[in-house]
Coordinates of N, CA and C in Angstrom, one line a residue:
X203 N -7.8 27.4 -4.8 CA -6.6 26.7 -4.3 C -6.0 27.5 -3.2
X204 N -5.5 26.8 -2.3 CA -4.8 27.4 -1.1 C -3.3 27.6 -1.5
X205 N -2.8 28.8 -1.4 CA -1.3 29.0 -1.8 C -0.4 28.1 -0.9
X206 N 0.6 27.5 -1.5 CA 1.5 26.7 -0.7 C 2.0 27.3 0.5
X207 N 2.3 28.6 0.6 CA 2.8 29.2 1.7 C 1.8 29.3 2.9
X208 N 0.5 29.1 2.6 CA -0.5 29.2 3.6 C -0.9 27.8 4.2
X209 N -0.3 26.7 3.7 CA -0.6 25.4 4.2 C 0.1 25.2 5.5
X210 N -0.5 24.4 6.4 CA 0.1 24.2 7.7 C 0.5 22.7 7.9
X211 N 1.5 22.5 8.6 CA 1.9 21.1 8.9 C 1.1 20.5 10.0
X212 N 1.2 19.2 10.2 CA 0.6 18.6 11.4 C 1.7 18.4 12.4
X213 N 1.3 18.1 13.7 CA 2.2 17.9 14.7 C 2.0 16.5 15.3
X214 N 3.0 15.7 15.4 CA 2.9 14.4 16.0 C 4.0 14.3 17.0
X215 N 3.6 14.0 18.2 CA 4.6 13.9 19.3 C 5.6 15.1 19.4
X216 N 5.0 16.3 19.2 CA 5.8 17.5 19.2 C 6.6 17.8 18.0
X217 N 6.6 17.0 16.9 CA 7.3 17.3 15.7 C 6.3 17.7 14.6
X218 N 6.6 18.8 14.0 CA 5.8 19.4 12.9 C 6.3 18.8 11.6
X219 N 5.4 18.4 10.8 CA 5.7 17.7 9.5 C 4.5 17.7 8.6
X220 N 4.7 17.5 7.3 CA 3.6 17.4 6.4 C 2.8 16.1 6.7
X221 N 1.5 16.2 6.3 CA 0.6 15.0 6.5 C 1.0 14.0 5.4
X222 N 1.6 12.9 5.8 CA 2.0 11.9 4.8 C 0.8 11.0 4.4
X223 N 0.6 10.9 3.1 CA -0.4 10.0 2.5 C 0.2 9.0 1.7
X224 N 0.0 7.7 2.1 CA 0.6 6.6 1.3 C -0.4 5.7 0.7
X225 N 0.0 4.8 -0.1 CA -1.0 3.9 -0.7 C -0.2 2.8 -1.3
X226 N -0.8 2.2 -2.3 CA -0.3 1.1 -3.0 C -0.1 1.4 -4.5
X227 N 0.5 0.6 -5.2 CA 0.9 0.9 -6.6 C -0.1 0.6 -7.6
X228 N -1.2 0.0 -7.3 CA -2.2 -0.3 -8.3 C -3.1 1.0 -8.5
X229 N -3.7 1.1 -9.7 CA -4.3 2.4 -10.1 C -5.3 2.9 -9.2
X230 N -6.2 2.0 -8.7 CA -7.3 2.5 -7.8 C -6.7 3.1 -6.5
X231 N -5.6 2.5 -6.0 CA -5.0 2.9 -4.8 C -4.3 4.3 -5.0
X232 N -3.7 4.4 -6.2 CA -3.0 5.7 -6.5 C -4.1 6.8 -6.5
X233 N -5.2 6.5 -7.2 CA -6.3 7.5 -7.3 C -6.8 7.9 -5.9
X234 N -7.0 7.0 -5.0 CA -7.4 7.3 -3.6 C -6.4 8.1 -2.9
X235 N -5.1 7.7 -3.0 CA -4.0 8.4 -2.4 C -4.1 9.9 -2.8
X236 N -4.2 10.1 -4.1 CA -4.2 11.5 -4.6 C -5.4 12.3 -4.1
X237 N -6.6 11.6 -4.1 CA -7.8 12.2 -3.6 C -7.7 12.7 -2.2
X238 N -7.2 11.8 -1.3 CA -7.0 12.2 0.1 C -6.0 13.3 0.2
X239 N -4.9 13.3 -0.5 CA -3.9 14.4 -0.5 C -4.5 15.7 -1.0
X240 N -5.3 15.7 -2.0 CA -5.9 16.9 -2.6 C -6.9 17.5 -1.6
X241 N -7.8 16.6 -1.0 CA -8.7 17.1 0.0 C -8.0 17.7 1.2
X242 N -7.0 17.0 1.7 CA -6.3 17.6 2.9 C -5.6 18.9 2.5
X243 N -5.1 19.0 1.3 CA -4.3 20.2 1.0 C -5.3 21.3 0.6
X244 N -6.2 21.1 -0.3 CA -7.0 22.1 -0.9 C -8.3 22.5 -0.1
X245 N -8.8 21.6 0.7 CA -10.0 21.9 1.5 C -9.7 22.1 2.9
X246 N -8.6 21.4 3.5 CA -8.3 21.6 4.9 C -7.1 22.5 5.1
X247 N -6.4 22.8 4.1 CA -5.2 23.7 4.2 C -4.0 23.0 4.9
X248 N -3.9 21.7 4.7 CA -2.8 20.9 5.4 C -1.7 20.6 4.3
X249 N -0.5 20.9 4.7 CA 0.7 20.5 3.9 C 0.8 19.0 3.8
X250 N 0.9 18.5 2.6 CA 0.9 17.0 2.4 C 2.1 16.5 1.7
X251 N 2.4 15.2 1.9 CA 3.5 14.6 1.3 C 3.0 13.2 0.8
X252 N 3.1 13.0 -0.5 CA 2.6 11.7 -1.1 C 3.8 10.8 -1.0
X253 N 3.7 9.8 -0.2 CA 4.8 8.8 0.0 C 4.7 7.8 -1.1
X254 N 5.8 7.1 -1.4 CA 5.8 6.1 -2.4 C 4.9 4.9 -2.1
X255 N 4.3 4.3 -3.1 CA 3.4 3.2 -2.9 C 4.1 1.9 -2.6
X256 N 3.3 1.0 -2.1 CA 3.8 -0.4 -1.8 C 3.1 -1.4 -2.6
X257 N 3.6 -2.6 -2.8 CA 3.0 -3.7 -3.5 C 2.2 -4.5 -2.6
X258 N 2.4 -4.5 -1.3 CA 1.6 -5.4 -0.4 C 1.2 -4.6 0.8
X259 N 0.3 -5.1 1.6 CA -0.3 -4.4 2.7 C 0.7 -4.2 3.9
X260 N 1.5 -5.2 4.2 CA 2.3 -5.1 5.4 C 3.2 -3.9 5.5
X261 N 3.9 -3.5 4.4 CA 4.7 -2.2 4.5 C 3.8 -1.0 4.9
X262 N 2.6 -1.0 4.4 CA 1.7 0.1 4.7 C 1.4 0.2 6.2
X263 N 1.2 -1.0 6.8 CA 1.0 -1.0 8.3 C 2.3 -0.5 9.0
X264 N 3.4 -1.0 8.5 CA 4.7 -0.5 9.1 C 4.8 1.0 9.0
X265 N 4.4 1.5 7.8 CA 4.6 3.0 7.6 C 3.7 3.8 8.5
X266 N 2.4 3.4 8.7 CA 1.5 4.1 9.5 C 2.0 4.0 11.0
X267 N 2.7 2.9 11.4 CA 3.2 2.8 12.7 C 4.4 3.6 13.0
X268 N 5.0 4.2 12.0 CA 6.2 5.0 12.1 C 7.5 4.2 12.0
X269 N 7.4 3.0 11.4 CA 8.7 2.3 11.2 C 9.5 3.0 10.2
X270 N 10.8 2.9 10.4 CA 11.8 3.7 9.5 C 11.9 3.2 8.1
X271 N 11.9 1.9 7.9 CA 12.0 1.4 6.5 C 10.9 0.4 6.3
X272 N 9.7 0.9 6.0 CA 8.5 0.0 5.9 C 8.6 -1.1 4.9
X273 N 9.3 -0.8 3.8 CA 9.3 -1.8 2.7 C 10.5 -2.8 2.8
X274 N 11.5 -2.4 3.7 CA 12.6 -3.3 3.8 C 12.7 -3.9 5.2
X275 N 13.5 -3.4 6.0 CA 13.7 -3.9 7.4 C 13.2 -2.9 8.4
X276 N 11.9 -3.1 8.7 CA 11.3 -2.0 9.6 C 12.0 -2.0 10.9
X277 N 12.2 -0.8 11.4 CA 12.7 -0.5 12.7 C 11.6 0.3 13.4
X278 N 10.7 -0.4 14.1 CA 9.5 0.2 14.6 C 9.8 0.8 16.0
X279 N 10.1 2.1 16.0 CA 10.4 2.8 17.2 C 9.2 3.6 17.6
X280 N 8.3 3.9 16.7 CA 7.1 4.7 17.0 C 7.4 6.2 16.9
X281 N 8.7 6.6 16.6 CA 9.0 8.0 16.5 C 8.6 8.5 15.1
X282 N 7.9 9.7 15.1 CA 7.5 10.2 13.8 C 8.7 10.6 12.9
X283 N 8.5 10.3 11.7 CA 9.7 10.5 10.8 C 9.2 10.9 9.4
X284 N 9.6 12.1 8.9 CA 9.3 12.5 7.6 C 10.3 12.0 6.6
X285 N 11.5 11.9 7.1 CA 12.7 11.5 6.3 C 12.5 10.1 5.8
X286 N 11.9 9.2 6.5 CA 11.8 7.8 6.1 C 10.4 7.4 5.8
X287 N 9.8 8.0 4.7 CA 8.5 7.6 4.3 C 7.4 7.8 5.4
X288 N 7.4 9.0 6.0 CA 6.4 9.2 7.0 C 5.0 9.1 6.4
X289 N 4.3 8.2 6.8 CA 2.9 8.0 6.3 C 2.0 8.0 7.4
X290 N 1.0 8.9 7.4 CA 0.1 8.9 8.5 C -1.3 8.4 8.2
X291 N -1.5 8.2 6.9 CA -2.8 7.7 6.4 C -2.5 6.8 5.3
X292 N -3.0 5.6 5.3 CA -2.8 4.7 4.1 C -4.1 4.0 3.8
X293 N -4.3 3.9 2.5 CA -5.6 3.3 2.1 C -5.4 1.9 1.6
X294 N -6.2 1.0 2.1 CA -6.0 -0.4 1.8 C -7.3 -1.2 1.9
X295 N -7.4 -2.3 1.3 CA -8.5 -3.2 1.5 C -8.4 -3.9 2.8
X296 N -9.4 -3.8 3.7 CA -9.2 -4.4 5.0 C -8.9 -5.8 5.1
X297 N -9.2 -6.6 4.1 CA -8.9 -8.1 4.2 C -7.5 -8.4 3.7
X298 N -6.7 -7.5 3.2 CA -5.4 -7.8 2.7 C -4.5 -8.3 3.8
X299 N -3.8 -9.4 3.6 CA -2.8 -9.9 4.5 C -3.2 -10.0 5.9
X300 N -4.4 -10.5 6.2 CA -4.8 -10.5 7.6 C -3.8 -11.2 8.6
X301 N -3.2 -12.4 8.2 CA -2.2 -13.0 9.1 C -1.0 -12.1 9.3
X302 N -0.5 -11.4 8.3 CA 0.6 -10.5 8.5 C 0.2 -9.3 9.4
X303 N -1.0 -8.8 9.2 CA -1.5 -7.7 10.0 C -1.5 -8.1 11.5
X304 N -2.1 -9.3 11.7 CA -2.2 -9.8 13.1 C -0.9 -10.0 13.7
X305 N 0.1 -10.6 13.0 CA 1.4 -10.8 13.5 C 2.1 -9.5 13.9
X306 N 1.9 -8.4 13.1 CA 2.4 -7.1 13.4 C 1.8 -6.6 14.7
X307 N 0.4 -6.7 14.8 CA -0.3 -6.2 16.0 C 0.2 -7.0 17.2
X308 N 0.4 -8.3 17.1 CA 0.9 -9.1 18.2 C 2.3 -8.6 18.7
X309 N 3.1 -8.3 17.7 CA 4.5 -8.0 18.0 C 4.8 -6.5 18.4
X310 N 3.8 -5.6 17.9 CA 4.0 -4.2 18.1 C 2.7 -3.5 18.6
X311 N 2.1 -4.0 19.7 CA 0.8 -3.5 20.1 C 0.7 -2.0 20.3
X312 N 1.8 -1.4 20.8 CA 1.7 0.1 21.1 C 1.8 0.9 19.8
X313 N 2.2 0.3 18.7 CA 2.2 1.1 17.4 C 1.1 0.7 16.5
X314 N 0.1 0.0 17.0 CA -0.9 -0.5 16.1 C -1.7 0.7 15.5
X315 N -1.8 0.7 14.1 CA -2.6 1.7 13.5 C -4.1 1.3 13.6
X316 N -4.9 2.3 13.6 CA -6.4 2.1 13.7 C -7.1 2.1 12.4
X317 N -7.8 1.0 12.1 CA -8.6 0.9 10.9 C -9.8 1.9 11.0
X318 N -9.9 2.8 10.2 CA -10.9 3.9 10.3 C -12.2 3.6 9.6
X319 N -12.3 2.4 8.9 CA -13.5 2.1 8.2 C -13.3 2.3 6.7
X320 N -14.4 1.9 6.0 CA -14.4 2.0 4.5 C -14.4 3.4 4.1
X321 N -14.1 3.7 2.8 CA -14.0 5.0 2.3 C -15.4 5.4 1.6
X322 N -16.4 4.5 1.7 CA -17.7 4.9 1.2 C -18.1 4.2 -0.1
X323 N -17.4 3.3 -0.6 CA -17.8 2.6 -1.8 C -17.4 1.2 -1.7
X324 N -18.1 0.3 -2.4 CA -17.7 -1.1 -2.4 C -17.1 -1.4 -3.7
X325 N -16.3 -2.4 -3.7 CA -15.6 -2.8 -5.0 C -15.4 -4.3 -4.9
X326 N -15.0 -4.8 -6.0 CA -14.6 -6.2 -6.0 C -13.2 -6.3 -6.7
X327 N -12.6 -7.4 -6.5 CA -11.3 -7.6 -7.1 C -11.3 -9.0 -7.7
X328 N -10.5 -9.2 -8.7 CA -10.4 -10.5 -9.3 C -9.3 -10.5 -10.2
X329 N -9.0 -11.7 -10.7 CA -8.0 -12.0 -11.6 C -8.5 -12.8 -12.7
X330 N -8.2 -12.5 -14.0 CA -8.7 -13.3 -15.1 C -7.5 -13.7 -15.9
X331 N -7.4 -15.0 -16.1 CA -6.3 -15.5 -16.9 C -6.9 -16.4 -18.0
X332 N -6.4 -16.3 -19.2 CA -6.9 -17.1 -20.3 C -6.7 -18.6 -20.0
X333 N -7.7 -19.4 -20.3 CA -7.7 -20.8 -19.9 C -6.5 -21.5 -20.5
X334 N -6.1 -21.1 -21.8 CA -4.9 -21.7 -22.4 C -3.7 -21.5 -21.6
X335 N -3.5 -20.3 -21.0 CA -2.4 -20.0 -20.2 C -2.4 -20.8 -18.9
X336 N -3.5 -20.9 -18.3 CA -3.7 -21.7 -17.1 C -3.3 -23.2 -17.4
X337 N -3.7 -23.7 -18.5 CA -3.4 -25.1 -18.9 C -1.9 -25.3 -19.2
X338 N -1.4 -24.3 -19.9 CA 0.1 -24.4 -20.2 C 0.9 -24.4 -19.0
X339 N 0.6 -23.6 -18.0 CA 1.3 -23.5 -16.8 C 1.2 -24.8 -16.0
X340 N 0.0 -25.4 -15.9 CA -0.1 -26.6 -15.2 C 0.6 -27.8 -15.9
X341 N 0.5 -27.8 -17.2 CA 1.2 -28.9 -18.0 C 2.7 -28.7 -18.0
X342 N 3.1 -27.5 -18.0 CA 4.6 -27.2 -18.2 C 5.4 -27.4 -16.9
X343 N 4.7 -27.2 -15.8 CA 5.5 -27.3 -14.5 C 4.7 -27.5 -13.3
X344 N 3.4 -27.8 -13.5 CA 2.5 -28.0 -12.3 C 2.2 -26.8 -11.6
X345 N 2.3 -25.6 -12.3 CA 2.1 -24.3 -11.6 C 0.6 -24.0 -11.6
X346 N 0.0 -23.9 -10.5 CA -1.4 -23.5 -10.4 C -1.5 -22.0 -10.3
X347 N -1.9 -21.4 -11.4 CA -2.0 -19.9 -11.5 C -3.2 -19.4 -10.7
X348 N -4.1 -20.2 -10.2 CA -5.2 -19.8 -9.3 C -4.6 -19.3 -8.0
X349 N -3.4 -19.7 -7.6 CA -2.8 -19.2 -6.4 C -1.9 -18.0 -6.7
X350 N -1.9 -17.5 -7.9 CA -0.9 -16.5 -8.4 C -1.0 -15.2 -7.6
X351 N -2.2 -14.7 -7.1 CA -2.2 -13.4 -6.4 C -1.3 -13.4 -5.2
X352 N -1.1 -14.5 -4.6 CA -0.3 -14.6 -3.3 C 1.0 -15.3 -3.5
X353 N 1.5 -15.2 -4.7 CA 2.6 -16.0 -5.2 C 3.9 -15.2 -5.3
X354 N 5.0 -15.7 -4.9 CA 6.3 -15.1 -5.1 C 6.8 -15.4 -6.5
X355 N 6.8 -14.5 -7.4 CA 7.2 -14.7 -8.8 C 8.6 -15.3 -8.9
X356 N 9.5 -15.2 -8.0 CA 10.8 -15.7 -8.1 C 10.8 -17.3 -7.9
X357 N 9.8 -17.9 -7.4 CA 9.8 -19.3 -7.1 C 9.8 -20.2 -8.3
X358 N 8.9 -20.0 -9.3 CA 8.9 -20.8 -10.4 C 8.8 -20.1 -11.8
X359 N 9.1 -18.8 -11.8 CA 9.2 -18.0 -13.0 C 7.9 -18.1 -13.8
X360 N 6.7 -17.7 -13.3 CA 5.5 -17.9 -14.0 C 5.4 -17.1 -15.3
X361 N 6.3 -16.1 -15.5 CA 6.2 -15.3 -16.8 C 6.5 -16.2 -18.0
X362 N 7.1 -17.3 -17.9 CA 7.4 -18.2 -19.0 C 6.1 -18.7 -19.6
X363 N 5.0 -18.7 -18.9 CA 3.8 -19.3 -19.4 C 2.9 -18.2 -20.1
X364 N 3.3 -16.9 -20.0 CA 2.5 -15.9 -20.6 C 3.2 -15.4 -21.9
X365 N 2.4 -15.1 -22.9 CA 3.0 -14.6 -24.1 C 2.9 -13.1 -24.2
X366 N 2.4 -12.4 -23.2 CA 2.3 -10.9 -23.2 C 2.8 -10.4 -21.9
X367 N 3.5 -9.3 -21.9 CA 3.9 -8.7 -20.7 C 2.8 -7.6 -20.4
X368 N 2.5 -7.4 -19.1 CA 1.5 -6.5 -18.7 C 1.9 -5.1 -19.2
X369 N 3.2 -4.8 -19.3 CA 3.6 -3.4 -19.8 C 3.3 -3.2 -21.3
X370 N 3.0 -4.4 -22.0 CA 2.7 -4.3 -23.4 C 1.2 -4.1 -23.7
X371 N 0.4 -4.2 -22.7 CA -1.1 -4.1 -22.9 C -1.5 -2.6 -22.9
X372 N -2.2 -2.2 -24.0 CA -2.5 -0.8 -24.1 C -3.5 -0.3 -23.0

């Protein structure tokens, strides 16, 4: 291990700061965030900062672009900032929120982050819901849970159709 006092900051536009590593809140993203941070710190000797994770891809794009409040009301000035979730690398699935990503690129072309490619492994993602729950949601309010991954939970309160909270699953 490299002693903390021997780690070096990175310099962006003349400002010295830790290398920010951000990600998302699901388990595989957290693991990748920590792996990148550990490799940067322990193998490359770079001071790192693990930024808070996001629930969707768009705040990650804002963060890499240097926007001051990526999860709320982004102020995209392009100025590097450690104080406001400075994130210089973020890991995401390249197909997430393509329309949002394109809209950001259209509106902020000079801050566009560069997709560096895959991290070297393939994966799949999916959602599995018990048929009984799907039928109960459709019969109870016409709620199609097949569209649930891109669904705003505040619209129709889908939790009423589930008899288990995710936090209760061991």
